[in-house]
Amino acid sequence: MTKENVLLVGSGGVGTMAAYALEYSHKASVTSVLRSDYMKVLETGFTIESCDYGHIEGFRTTHVVNSVEKAMQLGPYNYVVVTTKNIPDVTDMTEVISEAITDETVIVLIQNGIGIERDFFQRFPRNVVLSGVSFIQSINRNCVISHTSKDFLKVGYFYNKNLERDFQEKVCKRFIEVYGNDFIDCHYDSNVKFSRWRKLVYNACLNPVCALTGVDSGRLELFGGTDGIIRGMMREVIEVAKSDGVDLPEDVIEFMIRSDDPVYFKPSMLVDIEKGNYMEVEVICGNTVRIAKENNVPVPNLSLIYELLKVVQKKIKERKGALIVPKVRPVPHK
Amino acid sequence: MTKENVLLVGSGGVGTMAAYALEYSHKASVTSVLRSDYMKVLETGFTIESCDYGHIEGFRTTHVVNSVEKAMQLGPYNYVVVTTKNIPDVTDMTEVISEAITDETVIVLIQNGIGIERDFFQRFPRNVVLSGVSFIQSINRNCVISHTSKDFLKVGYFYNKNLERDFQEKVCKRFIEVYGNDFIDCHYDSNVKFSRWRKLVYNACLNPVCALTGVDSGRLELFGGTDGIIRGMMREVIEVAKSDGVDLPEDVIEFMIRSDDPVYFKPSMLVDIEKGNYMEVEVICGNTVRIAKENNVPVPNLSLIYELLKVVQKKIKERKGALIVPKVRPVPHK
């Protein structure tokens, strides 16, 4: 049987385990596009410590390239799987992958955030775009992957109104067949939009607030922030979800607040800010606020948090040299 | 003529210049209570670089002590002048000064914040409490005072309903007589409440937002935070002031936003957070929100910023060892 040809963009903790799963089934051949880790992976591959698969030395996908352009000689691709950190204000991923997208290519977004399909449908209006909501815990530190919680992946399709639902579902299920194996839990989610909003209840609240205050979720609770800030914000997320057709139960608030127990857990945005890395501000906070605005849902807390984080993101840009602040402060003419 | 006997608590940049002014007139004898700088001041005094007075070596007040208790032998005091950083959640200043307060003692608060007289009137209901709103720029770095903008001090009285207005005004004017001289601008402010609220328009907005985002007021503007956050918050402060009987003109917003031009200025709370020092959260943000609540003024932005800052203040407490976080995260029983 011919293997599915997969292009993978994003080889962090999540992406490398996705690559491993796709190659593991022998149903796919993966070409991964690497940037900073390219030479190191060519030379020694990834070392993986996985709670699902055990210890693996020297893992490389079938092909390893350092640009999508180089990957083109190995195409065409049935799937382009995107597992990068989702920061459209820094990198336009539709642009990065565009040359690899044919009429038949299935785009798979295993990424955080809400409304992340919009840019893709705008650019690729006739392609199937799959929605992967991942609950894996997996970190890449210098090509050593620490994979500490089961690869639990819910996959559905972002509804493309230009295509039949049956077709999109069939395409989605084929991807799951290729990705799945006995060690992991990858299944079809007929209501993946619900799963995405549900995950956002945590991400749109604990992530930015821990990042802004500089404390983990345990300290946030001890210091009064969970009661003083988080519950109210989560209620706003639930209202926005409702306006987008998703009814989240009220008890999701308590579930998410307790989901790190009993760990003093640092959400990813806090880790990002501590490392001076970009945060997923736009897909987690920005799109939520934009959807709220479109649907006339008042979200005073989410809005203010978003405005604060946008400022911090620009500070990070300045520190990375991606934004130049004039030496003399520009002020209005009198 | 007998000199006024003054006890000064707080010898930072503002307090030391207040001490200097009070001694300069020869109308007052100042006893200052020092803690960390005590030995250094005994040995060498303060070095002052002042835009008003020039270069001064070895400045010491008439008496220097290291506790209010020690100061008691040198009392009683006509005035107790408080020029400390205003952090009632860390130090109860009414308790610190209590033994120095007789029925006749005038309490002078040259400090930031709003509603700061409440604790004093509760504890000392029959004393005159003066309100000093200072616009000085003066910093104490290891007993070297950099005083860079004129000592501009507006003084009025916090209205004490148990005393005659005439009496409070007379007491206030006497203090100004003692404090004032030709180099500085210290004058009676019949509407000092207005001046205090006006200053708060800056302090309750730019201070906490710069502290939370980690950028100066110039970058905040360049990065979109002035338009996205500050103007709305300032409008809320104006509404709270109105509910407290103070009508601030709308153009105070633009005035305050432009008041740092053309400097990339770091407001004090940002400096505090960068140094790991406590911030004046309660008197600047907390009291504003409490007054808003008492008067049913909706302040969604001020409230959220206050909640965020309270968390950060506790983080600072933890780092200073003033708050112990349990090794194992406390979680609810299931």
XYZ file of C-alpha atoms in Angstrom:
668
model
C 0.000 0.000 0.000
C 1.262 3.469 -0.788
C 1.994 5.507 2.276
C 0.344 8.842 2.838
C 2.793 11.615 2.171
C 2.833 14.029 5.115
C 4.555 17.355 5.504
C 5.010 18.319 9.155
C 5.725 21.889 10.154
C 6.658 22.319 13.799
C 8.845 19.818 15.635
C 8.409 20.820 19.237
C 7.136 18.450 21.891
C 3.714 18.051 20.286
C 4.919 17.928 16.688
C 7.640 15.350 17.234
C 5.240 12.985 18.970
C 2.780 13.512 16.115
C 5.565 12.665 13.663
C 6.417 9.593 15.679
C 2.799 8.422 15.676
C 2.433 9.001 11.934
C 5.604 7.050 11.117
C 4.836 4.374 13.712
C 1.759 3.143 11.861
C 3.791 2.608 8.703
C 0.898 4.250 6.925
C 2.635 7.579 6.444
C 5.928 8.934 5.288
C 6.732 12.185 7.047
C 8.888 15.025 5.801
C 9.568 17.441 8.624
C 10.638 21.014 8.192
C 13.095 22.045 10.873
C 14.828 25.311 11.469
C 16.927 25.768 14.617
C 17.136 22.006 15.293
C 17.889 21.036 11.682
C 21.607 20.175 11.924
C 21.289 18.522 15.299
C 18.437 16.280 14.085
C 20.331 15.346 10.932
C 23.323 14.359 13.028
C 21.792 12.624 16.027
C 18.018 12.644 15.633
C 15.622 13.183 18.525
C 15.933 11.371 21.835
C 12.463 10.587 23.093
C 11.427 9.670 26.625
C 7.819 8.747 26.114
C 5.188 7.574 28.561
C 3.507 5.873 25.590
C 6.418 4.380 23.652
C 9.334 4.219 26.098
C 12.902 5.290 25.352
C 13.816 6.023 21.741
C 17.188 7.120 20.413
C 17.878 8.791 17.106
C 14.355 9.386 15.869
C 14.124 11.102 12.523
C 11.199 11.369 10.171
C 11.618 9.748 6.741
C 12.851 13.053 5.381
C 14.243 16.057 7.176
C 14.505 19.411 5.406
C 15.137 22.968 6.479
C 12.482 24.752 4.420
C 9.126 24.162 2.805
C 10.802 25.022 -0.500
C 13.222 22.108 -0.070
C 10.299 19.891 0.893
C 8.631 20.538 -2.449
C 10.874 18.065 -4.305
C 9.464 15.353 -2.028
C 5.820 16.267 -2.635
C 3.031 16.434 -3.427
C 1.670 15.978 0.091
C -1.618 14.405 1.070
C -1.435 16.118 4.447
C 0.242 19.198 5.758
C 0.276 18.920 9.542
C 0.920 22.162 11.413
C 2.108 21.778 14.997
C 3.957 25.038 15.519
C 3.297 27.461 18.298
C 0.400 29.503 16.958
C 1.529 33.119 16.640
C 0.016 34.661 13.494
C 1.113 38.132 14.651
C 4.686 36.894 14.175
C 4.447 34.232 11.463
C 1.718 33.851 8.840
C 1.530 30.066 8.635
C -0.771 30.168 5.581
C 2.089 31.840 3.763
C 4.705 29.394 5.063
C 2.825 26.330 3.821
C 1.176 27.825 0.749
C 3.372 26.277 -1.927
C 2.789 22.807 -0.450
C -0.976 23.092 -0.723
C -2.640 21.493 -3.763
C -6.373 21.145 -4.328
C -6.284 17.771 -2.586
C -4.037 18.580 0.370
C -5.600 18.120 3.764
C -4.443 20.725 6.258
C -4.250 19.518 9.860
C -3.958 22.122 12.601
C -2.867 20.570 15.894
C -2.615 23.908 17.621
C -4.076 25.978 20.394
C -6.650 28.685 20.077
C -10.053 29.444 18.656
C -10.990 30.699 15.217
C -7.618 29.496 13.928
C -9.186 28.074 10.768
C -10.309 31.468 9.489
C -7.020 32.489 7.873
C -6.692 29.049 6.267
C -10.180 29.020 4.766
C -9.618 32.497 3.444
C -6.469 31.422 1.635
C -7.431 27.820 0.823
C -11.222 27.930 0.490
C -11.591 24.499 -1.108
C -9.364 22.439 1.168
C -10.299 20.243 4.087
C -8.883 21.694 7.302
C -8.803 19.366 10.282
C -8.929 20.480 13.884
C -6.697 18.619 16.311
C -7.213 19.330 19.991
C -4.311 17.799 21.852
C -4.031 17.047 25.554
C -0.512 15.686 25.370
C 2.210 16.927 27.678
C 5.432 16.859 25.771
C 8.394 19.215 25.763
C 11.343 19.524 23.392
C 14.556 20.627 25.087
C 17.386 20.687 22.605
C 16.099 17.644 20.658
C 15.328 15.665 23.801
C 11.597 15.075 24.013
C 10.059 14.574 27.445
C 6.645 13.125 26.756
C 4.897 12.780 30.098
C 1.168 12.308 29.471
C -0.589 10.080 26.933
C -0.884 11.385 23.401
C -4.592 12.149 23.660
C -5.756 13.788 20.452
C -9.288 14.646 19.423
C -9.667 15.277 15.710
C -12.589 16.680 13.779
C -12.953 19.009 10.862
C -13.361 22.742 10.782
C -16.562 22.979 8.760
C -15.829 24.150 5.238
C -19.089 25.297 3.705
C -17.719 24.733 0.201
C -17.409 20.990 0.773
C -19.805 18.190 1.690
C -19.874 17.274 5.374
C -19.662 13.559 4.561
C -16.525 14.104 2.584
C -14.872 16.144 5.332
C -15.765 13.491 7.891
C -14.350 10.728 5.700
C -11.109 12.619 5.188
C -10.861 13.227 8.904
C -11.381 9.583 9.775
C -8.682 8.529 7.320
C -6.227 10.841 9.052
C -7.106 9.283 12.401
C -6.525 5.826 10.907
C -3.061 6.897 9.828
C -2.216 8.615 13.138
C -3.684 6.101 15.583
C -2.113 3.099 17.262
C -2.634 1.002 20.383
C -0.446 3.118 22.643
C -2.219 6.387 22.171
C -5.733 7.788 22.106
C -6.515 9.511 18.829
C -10.176 9.576 17.998
C -12.775 11.247 15.855
C -14.574 14.080 17.560
C -17.866 14.897 15.863
C -18.076 18.012 18.010
C -14.469 19.127 17.990
C -15.601 22.753 18.150
C -16.958 21.986 21.605
C -13.610 20.425 22.606
C -11.713 23.426 21.314
C -13.874 25.914 23.234
C -13.703 23.721 26.303
C -9.914 23.708 26.280
C -9.987 27.460 25.767
C -11.757 27.927 29.103
C -8.430 27.078 30.712
C -6.155 28.606 28.130
C -7.845 31.991 27.731
C -7.871 32.564 31.491
C -5.127 30.802 33.418
C -2.548 31.244 30.680
C -2.655 35.035 30.360
C -3.305 35.786 34.024
C -0.413 33.604 35.200
C 1.756 35.218 32.516
C 0.845 38.758 33.592
C 1.186 38.170 37.314
C 4.214 35.904 37.046
C 2.829 33.141 39.253
C 1.868 29.498 38.629
C -1.730 28.342 38.842
C -1.281 27.096 42.426
C 0.063 30.398 43.704
C -2.571 32.265 41.717
C -5.177 30.421 43.765
C -3.367 30.948 47.095
C -2.912 34.645 46.308
C -6.607 35.190 45.589
C -6.457 35.427 41.802
C -8.518 32.348 41.048
C -11.501 33.699 42.965
C -10.821 37.334 42.131
C -10.119 36.989 38.428
C -10.313 33.538 36.861
C -13.909 32.498 37.572
C -15.294 35.705 36.107
C -13.144 35.404 33.008
C -14.141 31.778 32.508
C -17.784 32.802 32.661
C -17.085 35.260 29.868
C -15.476 32.504 27.753
C -18.565 30.359 28.284
C -20.752 33.222 27.061
C -18.634 33.733 23.952
C -18.717 29.988 23.242
C -22.503 30.091 23.541
C -22.657 32.926 21.027
C -20.598 30.704 18.708
C -23.057 27.820 19.090
C -21.253 25.847 21.800
C -22.954 25.204 25.133
C -20.356 24.506 27.767
C -21.641 23.253 31.104
C -21.088 25.576 34.066
C -19.043 22.927 35.891
C -16.271 23.203 33.310
C -15.079 26.189 35.387
C -14.421 24.090 38.468
C -12.991 21.270 36.366
C -10.442 23.564 34.723
C -9.515 25.317 37.969
C -8.808 21.951 39.567
C -7.121 20.414 36.515
C -3.562 21.151 37.663
C -4.071 19.696 41.155
C -1.936 19.100 43.101
C 0.834 20.687 41.075
C 2.108 24.286 41.180
C 1.748 24.341 37.401
C 3.164 26.982 35.095
C 0.885 27.446 32.064
C 2.686 27.748 28.740
C 2.326 31.519 28.460
C 4.044 31.956 31.813
C 6.870 29.715 30.636
C 7.045 31.734 27.413
C 7.251 35.054 29.214
C 9.913 33.764 31.594
C 11.976 32.612 28.622
C 11.314 35.794 26.648
C 9.430 33.831 23.983
C 6.362 34.946 22.072
C 3.004 34.043 23.565
C -0.029 32.702 21.690
C -1.855 35.953 22.388
C -3.848 36.342 19.206
C -5.296 32.840 18.851
C -6.053 32.404 22.553
C -7.054 35.904 23.671
C -7.415 37.994 20.530
C -9.727 35.703 18.573
C -11.921 35.131 21.622
C -12.381 38.875 22.026
C -12.992 39.304 18.290
C -15.667 36.594 18.238
C -17.246 38.199 21.317
C -17.318 41.539 19.549
C -18.848 40.056 16.371
C -21.572 38.465 18.469
C -22.077 41.413 20.827
C -21.029 39.539 23.927
C -19.590 41.847 26.604
C -16.187 40.566 27.744
C -14.647 43.369 29.834
C -12.159 41.110 31.580
C -11.040 39.150 28.518
C -10.679 42.428 26.608
C -8.492 44.113 29.191
C -6.311 41.034 29.622
C -5.906 40.902 25.842
C -4.907 44.565 25.695
C -2.339 44.033 28.447
C -0.883 40.967 26.737
C -0.602 42.736 23.394
C 1.656 45.268 25.093
C 3.764 42.498 26.620
C 4.006 40.733 23.256
C 5.379 43.936 21.727
C 7.893 44.210 24.562
C 9.031 40.689 23.662
C 9.230 41.732 20.010
C 11.410 44.660 20.958
C 13.700 42.425 23.005
C 14.020 40.010 20.085
C 14.901 42.897 17.790
C 11.755 42.438 15.712
C 10.460 45.883 16.674
C 12.574 49.002 16.960
C 11.607 51.660 19.480
C 12.793 55.132 18.418
C 15.577 56.547 20.578
C 13.602 59.709 21.182
C 10.043 59.198 22.323
C 7.672 60.370 19.595
C 5.208 62.853 21.026
C 2.420 64.868 19.416
C 3.173 68.334 18.097
C 1.797 71.032 20.316
C 10.668 81.696 69.415
C 10.237 78.066 70.283
C 10.673 75.762 67.340
C 7.944 73.363 66.316
C 8.876 69.850 67.312
C 8.496 67.527 64.324
C 8.748 63.774 64.107
C 9.462 62.575 60.571
C 8.828 58.992 59.564
C 10.184 58.073 56.144
C 13.505 59.396 54.868
C 13.384 58.521 51.208
C 13.701 61.110 48.471
C 10.512 62.925 49.417
C 10.960 62.687 53.180
C 14.529 63.898 53.260
C 13.688 66.972 51.216
C 10.743 67.606 53.540
C 13.111 67.329 56.510
C 15.499 69.703 54.819
C 12.756 72.262 54.192
C 11.477 72.010 57.768
C 14.938 72.534 59.256
C 15.842 75.190 56.678
C 13.255 77.641 57.976
C 14.697 77.416 61.516
C 11.100 77.175 62.624
C 11.200 73.457 63.267
C 13.371 70.898 64.974
C 13.097 67.544 63.238
C 13.633 64.124 64.733
C 13.776 61.532 61.992
C 13.200 57.848 62.454
C 15.484 55.802 60.242
C 15.805 52.092 59.852
C 18.085 50.697 57.143
C 19.945 54.006 56.674
C 20.336 54.727 60.422
C 24.047 53.990 60.906
C 25.063 55.496 57.602
C 23.215 58.750 58.360
C 24.688 58.956 61.854
C 28.151 58.542 60.390
C 28.049 60.637 57.236
C 24.600 62.187 56.912
C 22.796 62.561 53.613
C 24.435 63.956 50.514
C 21.887 66.056 48.651
C 22.017 67.177 45.028
C 19.076 69.517 44.895
C 17.655 71.574 42.047
C 16.292 73.920 44.723
C 19.137 74.157 47.257
C 22.264 73.032 45.417
C 24.861 70.613 46.764
C 24.700 69.720 50.440
C 27.014 67.384 52.333
C 26.330 65.702 55.639
C 22.705 66.667 56.138
C 21.177 65.297 59.315
C 17.996 66.352 61.054
C 18.382 67.765 64.568
C 17.885 64.310 66.003
C 18.231 60.929 64.349
C 16.778 57.836 66.004
C 16.101 54.300 64.917
C 12.600 53.826 66.349
C 9.531 55.801 67.331
C 10.039 54.445 70.838
C 13.474 56.095 71.009
C 11.969 59.283 69.620
C 9.574 59.501 72.542
C 12.233 60.914 74.898
C 12.505 63.860 72.514
C 8.776 64.526 72.383
C 6.069 65.564 72.624
C 5.705 66.389 68.950
C 3.604 69.145 67.431
C 3.696 67.403 64.078
C 4.190 63.840 62.957
C 5.057 63.943 59.264
C 4.661 60.647 57.402
C 6.562 60.390 54.127
C 6.984 56.655 53.831
C 5.928 54.605 50.871
C 2.256 53.996 51.561
C 1.736 50.231 51.926
C -0.842 49.571 54.664
C -1.060 45.926 53.602
C 2.559 45.593 54.773
C 2.923 48.229 57.515
C 0.151 49.779 59.580
C 1.468 53.318 59.914
C -1.210 54.270 62.459
C 0.313 51.631 64.734
C 3.888 52.745 64.045
C 3.234 56.360 65.047
C 0.562 55.768 67.682
C 2.655 56.396 70.775
C 3.821 59.737 69.388
C 0.283 61.037 68.931
C -1.109 63.279 71.671
C -4.421 65.141 71.532
C -2.614 68.108 69.998
C -0.398 66.338 67.492
C -0.960 67.280 63.870
C -0.515 64.343 61.535
C 0.828 65.232 58.078
C 0.532 62.641 55.330
C 2.775 63.493 52.375
C 1.970 60.287 50.587
C 0.348 58.884 47.489
C -3.111 57.481 47.217
C -6.715 58.247 47.940
C -8.719 57.601 51.077
C -5.474 57.365 53.020
C -6.888 59.445 55.906
C -9.510 56.843 56.813
C -7.302 54.632 58.962
C -5.915 57.693 60.735
C -9.306 59.196 61.551
C -10.469 55.832 62.789
C -7.564 55.595 65.221
C -7.111 59.306 65.983
C -10.604 60.765 65.602
C -9.840 64.107 67.236
C -6.576 64.979 65.516
C -5.954 67.250 62.581
C -4.684 65.240 59.618
C -3.090 67.224 56.823
C -2.988 66.112 53.211
C 0.236 66.803 51.327
C 0.169 66.238 47.594
C 3.735 66.374 46.389
C 4.987 66.794 42.843
C 8.667 66.614 43.743
C 11.026 64.277 41.922
C 13.556 63.087 44.410
C 15.247 59.741 44.861
C 17.298 58.346 47.741
C 20.034 55.963 46.633
C 22.072 54.842 49.611
C 21.807 58.212 51.409
C 22.513 60.210 48.268
C 19.459 62.277 47.389
C 18.928 63.233 43.739
C 16.360 65.969 43.850
C 15.563 66.877 40.237
C 12.309 68.855 40.169
C 11.190 71.701 42.424
C 9.711 70.769 45.781
C 6.136 71.577 44.795
C 3.828 70.668 47.663
C 0.120 71.376 47.974
C -1.167 71.096 51.514
C -4.705 71.090 52.793
C -6.544 69.215 55.488
C -8.455 65.989 55.310
C -11.785 67.158 56.666
C -12.279 65.899 60.209
C -15.945 66.264 61.058
C -15.152 66.331 64.792
C -13.252 69.608 64.455
C -14.069 73.101 63.231
C -13.057 73.824 59.642
C -11.509 77.158 60.640
C -9.301 75.447 63.155
C -8.144 72.816 60.667
C -7.363 75.506 58.121
C -5.396 77.523 60.661
C -3.372 74.490 61.683
C -2.682 73.716 58.054
C -1.501 77.216 57.266
C 0.865 77.171 60.239
C 2.452 73.978 58.899
C 2.949 75.636 55.506
C 4.577 78.596 57.248
C 7.042 76.245 58.900
C 7.706 74.213 55.739
C 7.892 77.008 53.193
C 10.833 79.047 51.946
C 11.804 81.057 48.894
C 13.323 78.164 46.974
C 10.307 75.917 46.968
C 6.592 76.065 46.291
C 4.590 74.935 49.298
C 1.139 76.415 49.423
C -2.254 76.037 50.970
C -4.721 74.128 48.838
C -8.308 74.808 49.837
C -9.368 71.952 47.571
C -6.613 69.461 48.201
C -9.057 66.616 47.689
C -9.288 67.735 44.071
C -5.491 67.768 43.787
C -5.265 64.297 45.284
C -7.858 62.851 42.886
C -6.235 64.656 40.003
C -2.841 63.123 40.727
C -4.535 59.754 41.062
C -5.684 59.935 37.443
C -2.072 59.274 36.520
C -1.137 57.048 39.405
C -4.100 54.685 39.343
C -3.668 54.029 35.623
C -0.133 54.432 34.326
C 1.487 53.083 37.477
C -0.215 49.683 37.615
C -0.420 49.122 33.855
C 3.273 49.877 33.351
C 4.050 47.620 36.316
C 1.991 44.725 34.941
C 3.231 44.967 31.373
C 6.811 45.821 32.304
C 7.115 48.823 29.995
C 7.621 52.547 30.566
C 4.909 55.060 29.734
C 6.494 55.876 26.358
C 6.582 52.264 25.226
C 3.096 51.723 26.596
C 1.900 54.373 24.181
C 3.928 53.032 21.227
C 2.685 49.509 21.926
C -0.984 50.529 21.923
C -1.653 50.414 25.657
C -2.374 54.094 26.135
C -5.226 53.997 23.638
C -6.272 50.430 24.442
C -6.187 50.614 28.226
C -5.243 53.909 29.865
C -7.888 56.291 28.533
C -10.720 53.984 29.592
C -9.242 53.520 33.054
C -8.754 57.251 33.481
C -12.397 57.803 32.615
C -13.291 55.382 35.387
C -11.135 57.317 37.875
C -12.912 60.525 36.852
C -16.264 58.857 37.545
C -15.158 57.645 40.970
C -13.843 61.109 41.794
C -17.202 62.558 40.782
C -18.977 60.141 43.105
C -16.663 61.405 45.859
C -17.620 65.022 45.164
C -14.693 65.974 42.916
C -15.327 67.138 39.360
C -12.224 66.620 37.277
C -12.239 68.149 33.818
C -12.137 65.681 30.915
C -8.892 67.201 29.624
C -7.011 65.915 32.661
C -6.769 62.638 30.725
C -4.757 64.153 27.913
C -2.717 66.211 30.355
C -1.679 63.156 32.352
C -0.965 61.046 29.262
C 1.359 63.771 27.980
C 2.895 64.597 31.354
C 6.000 62.424 30.854
C 6.780 63.831 27.385
C 9.304 63.426 25.897
C 10.748 60.911 28.345
C 10.432 57.122 28.319
C 9.400 57.366 31.951
C 9.150 54.461 34.388
C 6.358 55.092 36.911
C 7.227 54.206 40.514
C 5.315 50.930 40.545
C 7.299 49.698 37.561
C 10.518 50.633 39.340
C 9.250 48.847 42.448
C 8.409 45.666 40.582
C 11.757 45.664 38.793
C 13.536 45.974 42.150
C 11.272 43.426 43.844
C 9.888 46.097 46.181
C 6.347 46.410 47.424
C 3.979 48.537 45.373
C 1.465 51.063 46.708
C -1.374 48.824 45.561
C -3.910 49.410 48.284
C -3.820 53.197 48.500
C -3.637 53.765 44.753
C -5.758 50.946 43.314
C -7.519 49.304 46.250
C -9.017 52.412 47.831
C -10.161 53.711 44.448
C -12.029 50.473 43.823
C -13.455 50.480 47.346
C -14.752 54.043 47.005
C -16.237 53.104 43.630
C -17.999 50.150 45.214
C -19.347 52.254 48.098
C -20.743 54.739 45.599
C -21.960 52.163 43.070
C -19.673 53.322 40.294
C -18.840 50.520 37.850
C -15.055 50.254 37.425
C -14.435 46.984 35.552
C -10.964 47.976 34.393
C -9.732 49.423 37.682
C -11.101 46.362 39.490
C -9.347 43.833 37.298
C -6.061 45.722 37.408
C -6.348 45.843 41.197
C -6.984 42.096 41.374
C -3.951 41.422 39.177
C -1.722 43.685 41.249
C -2.820 42.094 44.510
C -1.515 38.794 43.172
C 1.788 40.391 42.174
C 2.099 42.040 45.600
C 1.733 38.614 47.235
C 4.389 37.234 44.910
C 6.680 40.022 46.143
C 5.751 39.129 49.726
C 6.682 35.531 49.089
C 10.017 36.565 47.589
C 10.745 38.736 50.610
C 9.947 35.830 52.924
C 6.918 37.624 54.382
C 4.547 34.982 53.063
C 5.213 31.255 53.051
C 3.726 29.127 50.293
C 3.192 25.521 51.416
C 5.504 23.006 49.763
C 2.557 20.899 48.674
C -0.204 22.796 46.920
C -3.298 22.797 49.110
C -6.257 21.457 47.138
C -9.876 20.833 48.109
C -10.850 17.387 49.385
C -12.795 15.446 46.815
